[in-house]
């Protein structure tokens, strides 16, 4: 198994290396790939030294799997070239997610859709991933009609420059602005660019990707995505209207038994999911389970996950694990 990591020097790329090591994902050879700016740089990983190569050099070596976290442009340009060389690409950018010929995968939800024909596989948006992990088992039990979600998203989702902006502001140091406004001591109801319909691209991703992953266009979704000055993970307030009525104790049991979920819901003892606790964890944390008393068959819950882990690196590595375990590469 020859594995290539494209974007190995970026924030998600670094997380990817950590997750691969922790999960003991097995490979015989590892290619660390970045832009020509980084080519030739030596990176040590797991006691070995690797020289960073360009995508062209990596394609020539025909890896079995290439994990991409190098932005949409790099993905659009290079993923097809890797695929042509016989490599299965798992892409973290939004470049291929809504392409009807490409699968959008969250292993707990729809990995069964994967076949050997899938040469470019898309990893969903971070906020969508953690939401569908919790929605899928409940959809099976009660059939979801509508979802209303508001997010509270970590600055790490915007890359290194955004983390620097937060800490520069905190120290009172002038620096580059990753956001159009101050982020420390502030809240920005703005993630990614605004569209003609008044929603941001991030909000539209949550809407469209949820339908695609859940393989059900009848689920109606509306979203407000918000950046807050936190690290560690994204939080989401989710209101779910079901077709069938539910029993709250049964909802809790379904979530507790669902793969990849940890229920943290003991309000009397101040136990609920928080980004500080989700940080560096691979699971999705769910809590504040309660009936929406304003409407029939409707549930409120709070979902938190590490956006660089389950929202990016972990989900991608889980897809790679599934491909290998099921002999799809
Ligand atoms: P480099 O470090 O050489 O610029 P982030 O999102 O944290 O900024 O990371 C982006 C990642 O994508 C980096 O590893 C970056 O490499 C990589 N990258 C950017 N452009 C290219 C390209 N044209 N080919 C390969 N990797 C690229």
Short mmCIF file of C-alpha atoms and ligand atoms in Angstrom, two decimals:
data_model
loop_
_atom_site.label_atom_id
_atom_site.label_comp_id
_atom_site.label_asym_id
_atom_site.label_seq_id
_atom_site.Cartn_x
_atom_site.Cartn_y
_atom_site.Cartn_z
CA UNK A 1 0.00 0.00 0.00
CA UNK A 2 1.46 3.27 -1.16
CA UNK A 3 -0.18 6.30 0.47
CA UNK A 4 0.18 9.92 -0.67
CA UNK A 5 -0.81 12.88 1.47
CA UNK A 6 -1.36 15.99 -0.66
CA UNK A 7 -1.27 19.18 1.42
CA UNK A 8 0.88 17.48 4.06
CA UNK A 9 2.28 20.80 5.31
CA UNK A 10 -1.13 22.41 6.03
CA UNK A 11 -3.26 22.46 9.18
CA UNK A 12 -5.48 19.54 8.11
CA UNK A 13 -2.49 17.73 6.59
CA UNK A 14 -0.66 17.82 9.93
CA UNK A 15 -3.78 16.54 11.68
CA UNK A 16 -4.05 13.82 9.05
CA UNK A 17 -0.52 12.58 9.89
CA UNK A 18 -1.41 12.48 13.58
CA UNK A 19 -4.64 10.55 12.94
CA UNK A 20 -2.91 8.06 10.61
CA UNK A 21 -0.32 7.35 13.32
CA UNK A 22 -2.86 7.09 16.16
CA UNK A 23 -5.22 4.81 14.24
CA UNK A 24 -2.20 2.76 13.07
CA UNK A 25 -3.35 2.97 9.46
CA UNK A 26 -1.04 0.54 7.68
CA UNK A 27 0.98 1.52 4.63
CA UNK A 28 4.25 0.37 3.09
CA UNK A 29 5.25 3.68 1.63
CA UNK A 30 4.26 7.28 2.40
CA UNK A 31 4.59 10.24 0.04
CA UNK A 32 4.29 13.70 1.59
CA UNK A 33 3.11 16.11 -1.09
CA UNK A 34 2.84 19.91 -1.07
CA UNK A 35 3.31 22.86 -3.40
CA UNK A 36 6.62 23.48 -5.21
CA UNK A 37 7.31 26.03 -2.42
CA UNK A 38 7.73 23.17 0.04
CA UNK A 39 9.20 20.55 -2.30
CA UNK A 40 12.59 19.33 -1.02
CA UNK A 41 11.76 20.20 2.58
CA UNK A 42 12.51 17.35 4.97
CA UNK A 43 9.75 16.42 7.42
CA UNK A 44 10.25 13.86 10.16
CA UNK A 45 7.35 11.61 10.97
CA UNK A 46 7.24 8.54 13.22
CA UNK A 47 11.03 8.54 13.51
CA UNK A 48 11.57 8.63 9.74
CA UNK A 49 12.55 11.50 7.47
CA UNK A 50 10.50 12.29 4.38
CA UNK A 51 11.36 14.70 1.59
CA UNK A 52 8.30 16.67 0.49
CA UNK A 53 7.51 16.14 -3.21
CA UNK A 54 5.31 17.92 -5.78
CA UNK A 55 2.02 16.40 -7.03
CA UNK A 56 3.69 15.59 -10.37
CA UNK A 57 6.42 13.57 -8.62
CA UNK A 58 3.80 11.75 -6.54
CA UNK A 59 1.63 10.85 -9.57
CA UNK A 60 4.69 9.32 -11.27
CA UNK A 61 4.96 6.95 -8.28
CA UNK A 62 1.34 5.74 -8.72
CA UNK A 63 0.18 5.61 -5.09
CA UNK A 64 -2.80 3.36 -4.21
CA UNK A 65 -4.54 6.05 -2.17
CA UNK A 66 -4.04 9.83 -2.21
CA UNK A 67 -5.57 11.87 0.57
CA UNK A 68 -6.02 15.50 -0.50
CA UNK A 69 -6.28 18.48 1.86
CA UNK A 70 -4.75 21.19 -0.28
CA UNK A 71 -7.73 23.34 -1.25
CA UNK A 72 -10.27 23.15 -4.06
CA UNK A 73 -8.05 24.45 -6.86
CA UNK A 74 -5.32 21.89 -6.23
CA UNK A 75 -7.94 19.20 -6.04
CA UNK A 76 -9.67 20.13 -9.29
CA UNK A 77 -6.33 20.16 -11.05
CA UNK A 78 -4.62 17.10 -9.61
CA UNK A 79 -7.29 14.64 -8.38
CA UNK A 80 -8.19 13.56 -11.97
CA UNK A 81 -4.49 13.11 -12.80
CA UNK A 82 -4.00 10.85 -9.78
CA UNK A 83 -7.20 8.97 -10.68
CA UNK A 84 -5.95 8.45 -14.24
CA UNK A 85 -2.76 6.93 -12.81
CA UNK A 86 -4.96 4.40 -10.95
CA UNK A 87 -4.90 6.11 -7.55
CA UNK A 88 -8.06 6.35 -5.43
CA UNK A 89 -8.33 9.95 -4.25
CA UNK A 90 -10.10 10.94 -1.03
CA UNK A 91 -10.59 14.67 -1.22
CA UNK A 92 -11.20 17.04 1.67
CA UNK A 93 -12.07 20.11 -0.38
CA UNK A 94 -15.52 21.06 -1.65
CA UNK A 95 -14.41 20.63 -5.29
CA UNK A 96 -16.13 17.29 -5.97
CA UNK A 97 -18.75 17.04 -3.25
CA UNK A 98 -21.83 17.90 -5.30
CA UNK A 99 -20.62 16.25 -8.52
CA UNK A 100 -23.31 13.62 -9.16
CA UNK A 101 -20.68 11.16 -10.41
CA UNK A 102 -18.75 11.33 -7.10
CA UNK A 103 -19.70 9.83 -3.75
CA UNK A 104 -19.81 11.99 -0.62
CA UNK A 105 -19.00 9.72 2.29
CA UNK A 106 -19.38 9.63 6.06
CA UNK A 107 -18.43 6.04 6.93
CA UNK A 108 -20.99 5.65 9.75
CA UNK A 109 -23.75 6.70 7.35
CA UNK A 110 -23.11 5.63 3.75
CA UNK A 111 -19.77 3.84 3.24
CA UNK A 112 -21.76 0.91 1.82
CA UNK A 113 -22.19 3.00 -1.36
CA UNK A 114 -18.46 2.70 -2.20
CA UNK A 115 -17.20 0.41 -4.99
CA UNK A 116 -13.89 -0.14 -6.81
CA UNK A 117 -15.19 2.22 -9.52
CA UNK A 118 -14.94 5.21 -7.16
CA UNK A 119 -11.64 6.87 -7.98
CA UNK A 120 -12.40 10.31 -6.53
CA UNK A 121 -14.29 10.18 -3.23
CA UNK A 122 -15.36 13.39 -1.51
CA UNK A 123 -15.10 14.10 2.21
CA UNK A 124 -18.00 16.32 3.31
CA UNK A 125 -17.95 19.72 4.96
CA UNK A 126 -16.92 19.56 8.63
CA UNK A 127 -20.23 20.90 10.00
CA UNK A 128 -22.23 18.49 7.84
CA UNK A 129 -20.24 15.43 8.94
CA UNK A 130 -20.89 15.77 12.66
CA UNK A 131 -24.55 16.57 12.05
CA UNK A 132 -25.29 13.56 9.81
CA UNK A 133 -23.51 11.17 12.20
CA UNK A 134 -26.20 12.08 14.75
CA UNK A 135 -29.10 12.45 12.29
CA UNK A 136 -28.70 9.14 10.43
CA UNK A 137 -29.68 6.70 13.23
CA UNK A 138 -32.65 8.91 14.17
CA UNK A 139 -33.77 9.17 10.53
CA UNK A 140 -33.85 5.36 10.39
CA UNK A 141 -36.07 5.21 13.47
CA UNK A 142 -38.43 8.17 13.02
CA UNK A 143 -37.90 9.57 9.47
CA UNK A 144 -36.76 13.18 9.51
CA UNK A 145 -38.99 15.81 7.88
CA UNK A 146 -37.04 18.97 8.61
CA UNK A 147 -33.84 20.14 10.28
CA UNK A 148 -33.07 23.66 11.53
CA UNK A 149 -29.41 24.06 12.46
CA UNK A 150 -27.32 26.93 13.82
CA UNK A 151 -23.58 26.42 14.13
CA UNK A 152 -20.91 27.81 16.46
CA UNK A 153 -17.72 27.13 14.53
CA UNK A 154 -14.07 27.08 15.59
CA UNK A 155 -11.49 29.36 13.97
CA UNK A 156 -9.38 26.29 13.14
CA UNK A 157 -11.85 25.64 10.32
CA UNK A 158 -10.41 28.64 8.48
CA UNK A 159 -6.77 27.46 8.57
CA UNK A 160 -3.60 28.72 10.21
CA UNK A 161 -4.12 32.39 9.29
CA UNK A 162 -7.38 32.53 11.27
CA UNK A 163 -5.83 30.97 14.36
CA UNK A 164 -3.04 33.56 14.10
CA UNK A 165 -5.61 36.37 13.81
CA UNK A 166 -7.36 35.24 17.01
CA UNK A 167 -4.12 35.05 19.01
CA UNK A 168 -2.73 38.30 17.58
CA UNK A 169 -5.93 40.08 18.63
CA UNK A 170 -5.76 38.50 22.05
CA UNK A 171 -2.16 39.73 22.48
CA UNK A 172 -2.98 43.15 21.01
CA UNK A 173 -0.55 42.57 18.13
CA UNK A 174 -1.25 43.84 14.59
CA UNK A 175 -1.32 41.12 11.97
CA UNK A 176 -2.99 39.77 8.87
CA UNK A 177 -6.77 39.51 8.92
CA UNK A 178 -8.25 36.15 7.89
CA UNK A 179 -11.77 37.48 8.54
CA UNK A 180 -13.36 40.78 7.48
CA UNK A 181 -13.80 41.69 11.18
CA UNK A 182 -12.19 41.14 14.55
CA UNK A 183 -12.92 37.58 15.77
CA UNK A 184 -11.76 37.73 19.40
CA UNK A 185 -14.60 38.87 21.71
CA UNK A 186 -16.87 38.75 18.67
CA UNK A 187 -19.22 36.47 16.69
CA UNK A 188 -19.41 36.47 12.89
CA UNK A 189 -22.65 35.25 11.28
CA UNK A 190 -20.66 34.70 8.13
CA UNK A 191 -18.77 31.59 6.99
CA UNK A 192 -17.52 31.43 3.39
CA UNK A 193 -19.00 33.74 0.75
CA UNK A 194 -22.56 35.04 0.52
CA UNK A 195 -24.75 33.67 -2.29
CA UNK A 196 -27.53 35.41 -4.24
CA UNK A 197 -30.18 33.86 -1.96
CA UNK A 198 -28.70 35.53 1.14
CA UNK A 199 -27.24 32.30 2.53
CA UNK A 200 -23.51 31.70 2.79
CA UNK A 201 -21.80 28.94 0.84
CA UNK A 202 -21.19 27.08 4.15
CA UNK A 203 -24.93 27.15 4.88
CA UNK A 204 -25.77 25.84 1.40
CA UNK A 205 -23.15 23.09 1.82
CA UNK A 206 -24.86 21.90 5.01
CA UNK A 207 -28.22 21.85 3.22
CA UNK A 208 -27.21 20.07 0.00
CA UNK A 209 -24.60 17.72 1.45
CA UNK A 210 -27.01 16.44 4.11
CA UNK A 211 -29.48 15.30 1.43
CA UNK A 212 -26.73 13.66 -0.61
CA UNK A 213 -25.12 11.76 2.29
CA UNK A 214 -28.45 10.68 3.76
CA UNK A 215 -29.60 9.63 0.25
CA UNK A 216 -32.92 11.36 0.87
CA UNK A 217 -33.85 14.61 -0.88
CA UNK A 218 -37.13 14.79 1.03
CA UNK A 219 -35.34 15.94 4.21
CA UNK A 220 -35.70 19.73 4.38
CA UNK A 221 -32.76 21.55 5.94
CA UNK A 222 -32.11 25.19 6.81
CA UNK A 223 -28.88 26.49 8.34
CA UNK A 224 -27.23 29.54 9.89
CA UNK A 225 -23.47 29.13 10.20
CA UNK A 226 -21.54 31.26 12.67
CA UNK A 227 -17.85 31.69 13.50
CA UNK A 228 -16.98 32.10 17.18
CA UNK A 229 -13.59 32.72 18.83
CA UNK A 230 -13.03 29.15 19.94
CA UNK A 231 -10.66 26.31 19.11
CA UNK A 232 -11.20 22.60 19.57
CA UNK A 233 -14.36 21.99 17.63
CA UNK A 234 -17.60 23.06 16.05
CA UNK A 235 -20.85 23.12 18.03
CA UNK A 236 -24.34 22.91 16.57
CA UNK A 237 -27.82 23.56 17.89
CA UNK A 238 -30.08 21.25 15.88
CA UNK A 239 -33.88 21.14 15.81
CA UNK A 240 -35.29 18.02 14.15
CA UNK A 241 -38.89 17.43 13.15
CA UNK A 242 -39.75 13.77 12.60
CA UNK A 243 -42.61 12.14 10.77
CA UNK A 244 -43.17 9.71 13.66
CA UNK A 245 -43.31 10.55 17.33
CA UNK A 246 -40.44 9.43 19.56
CA UNK A 247 -39.71 8.51 23.11
CA UNK A 248 -36.86 10.58 24.57
CA UNK A 249 -35.35 7.59 26.42
CA UNK A 250 -35.38 5.63 23.18
CA UNK A 251 -33.71 8.52 21.30
CA UNK A 252 -30.94 8.49 23.89
CA UNK A 253 -30.53 4.72 23.54
CA UNK A 254 -30.39 4.90 19.72
CA UNK A 255 -27.70 7.59 19.91
CA UNK A 256 -25.74 5.72 22.58
CA UNK A 257 -25.69 2.60 20.40
CA UNK A 258 -24.90 4.42 17.14
CA UNK A 259 -21.32 4.18 15.81
CA UNK A 260 -19.06 7.16 16.41
CA UNK A 261 -21.33 8.91 18.93
CA UNK A 262 -20.83 9.64 22.63
CA UNK A 263 -23.89 10.93 24.47
CA UNK A 264 -22.99 13.51 27.13
CA UNK A 265 -26.31 14.54 28.59
CA UNK A 266 -26.54 15.04 32.31
CA UNK A 267 -27.60 18.69 32.73
CA UNK A 268 -28.04 18.35 36.52
CA UNK A 269 -24.31 17.76 36.78
CA UNK A 270 -23.44 20.30 34.07
CA UNK A 271 -22.56 17.55 31.62
CA UNK A 272 -23.04 18.45 27.96
CA UNK A 273 -20.74 18.49 24.91
CA UNK A 274 -18.20 21.32 24.67
CA UNK A 275 -15.41 22.02 22.15
CA UNK A 276 -12.80 22.00 24.94
CA UNK A 277 -13.62 18.34 25.62
CA UNK A 278 -14.16 17.32 21.99
CA UNK A 279 -10.69 18.59 21.05
CA UNK A 280 -8.42 15.82 19.70
CA UNK A 281 -11.23 13.27 19.87
CA UNK A 282 -12.52 11.27 16.89
CA UNK A 283 -16.10 10.88 18.14
CA UNK A 284 -19.15 13.11 17.75
CA UNK A 285 -20.60 14.27 21.09
CA UNK A 286 -24.35 14.74 21.53
CA UNK A 287 -26.28 16.23 24.44
CA UNK A 288 -29.01 18.65 25.61
CA UNK A 289 -31.56 16.14 24.31
CA UNK A 290 -35.04 17.54 24.83
CA UNK A 291 -38.43 17.66 23.23
CA UNK A 292 -39.31 20.86 21.35
CA UNK A 293 -42.48 21.73 23.22
CA UNK A 294 -43.58 24.22 20.55
CA UNK A 295 -44.16 21.57 17.89
CA UNK A 296 -45.16 17.88 17.61
CA UNK A 297 -42.59 15.13 16.94
CA UNK A 298 -39.69 17.57 17.28
CA UNK A 299 -36.39 17.18 19.12
CA UNK A 300 -33.67 19.64 20.12
CA UNK A 301 -30.07 18.57 20.54
CA UNK A 302 -26.54 19.93 20.75
CA UNK A 303 -23.74 18.34 18.71
CA UNK A 304 -19.99 18.95 19.10
CA UNK A 305 -17.02 17.42 17.27
CA UNK A 306 -13.40 18.33 16.58
CA UNK A 307 -13.70 19.87 13.12
CA UNK A 308 -10.12 19.00 12.18
CA UNK A 309 -10.66 15.39 13.35
CA UNK A 310 -14.11 13.94 12.63
CA UNK A 311 -14.81 17.01 10.50
CA UNK A 312 -11.77 16.38 8.30
CA UNK A 313 -8.81 14.09 9.04
CA UNK A 314 -10.55 11.29 10.96
CA UNK A 315 -13.41 10.99 8.48
CA UNK A 316 -10.94 10.83 5.60
CA UNK A 317 -8.76 8.19 7.26
CA UNK A 318 -11.90 6.18 8.12
CA UNK A 319 -12.81 6.22 4.40
CA UNK A 320 -9.29 4.99 3.57
CA UNK A 321 -9.59 2.25 6.23
CA UNK A 322 -12.94 1.16 4.76
CA UNK A 323 -11.46 0.99 1.24
CA UNK A 324 -8.57 -1.18 2.43
CA UNK A 325 -10.68 -3.42 4.71
CA UNK A 326 -13.18 -4.04 1.92
CA UNK A 327 -10.51 -4.52 -0.76
CA UNK A 328 -11.79 -1.58 -2.79
CA UNK A 329 -8.25 -0.37 -3.65
P1 LIG B 1 2.50 24.52 0.95
O1 LIG B 1 2.73 24.42 2.41
O2 LIG B 1 3.68 24.15 0.11
O3 LIG B 1 1.87 25.83 0.52
P2 LIG B 1 -3.59 25.26 4.65
O4 LIG B 1 -5.03 25.06 4.24
O5 LIG B 1 -3.38 24.95 6.10
O6 LIG B 1 -3.05 26.59 4.25
O7 LIG B 1 -2.73 24.12 3.81
C1 LIG B 1 -2.76 24.01 2.43
C2 LIG B 1 -1.90 22.83 2.01
O8 LIG B 1 -2.05 22.65 0.57
C3 LIG B 1 -0.41 23.03 2.21
O9 LIG B 1 0.18 21.79 2.52
C4 LIG B 1 0.04 23.55 0.87
O10 LIG B 1 1.41 23.36 0.60
C5 LIG B 1 -0.77 22.67 -0.05
N1 LIG B 1 -0.83 23.22 -1.42
C6 LIG B 1 -1.20 24.45 -1.80
N2 LIG B 1 -1.11 24.58 -3.16
C7 LIG B 1 -0.65 23.39 -3.64
C8 LIG B 1 -0.33 22.86 -4.93
N3 LIG B 1 -0.47 23.60 -6.03
N4 LIG B 1 0.11 21.58 -5.02
C9 LIG B 1 0.25 20.82 -3.90
N5 LIG B 1 -0.03 21.26 -2.65
C10 LIG B 1 -0.47 22.51 -2.51
#
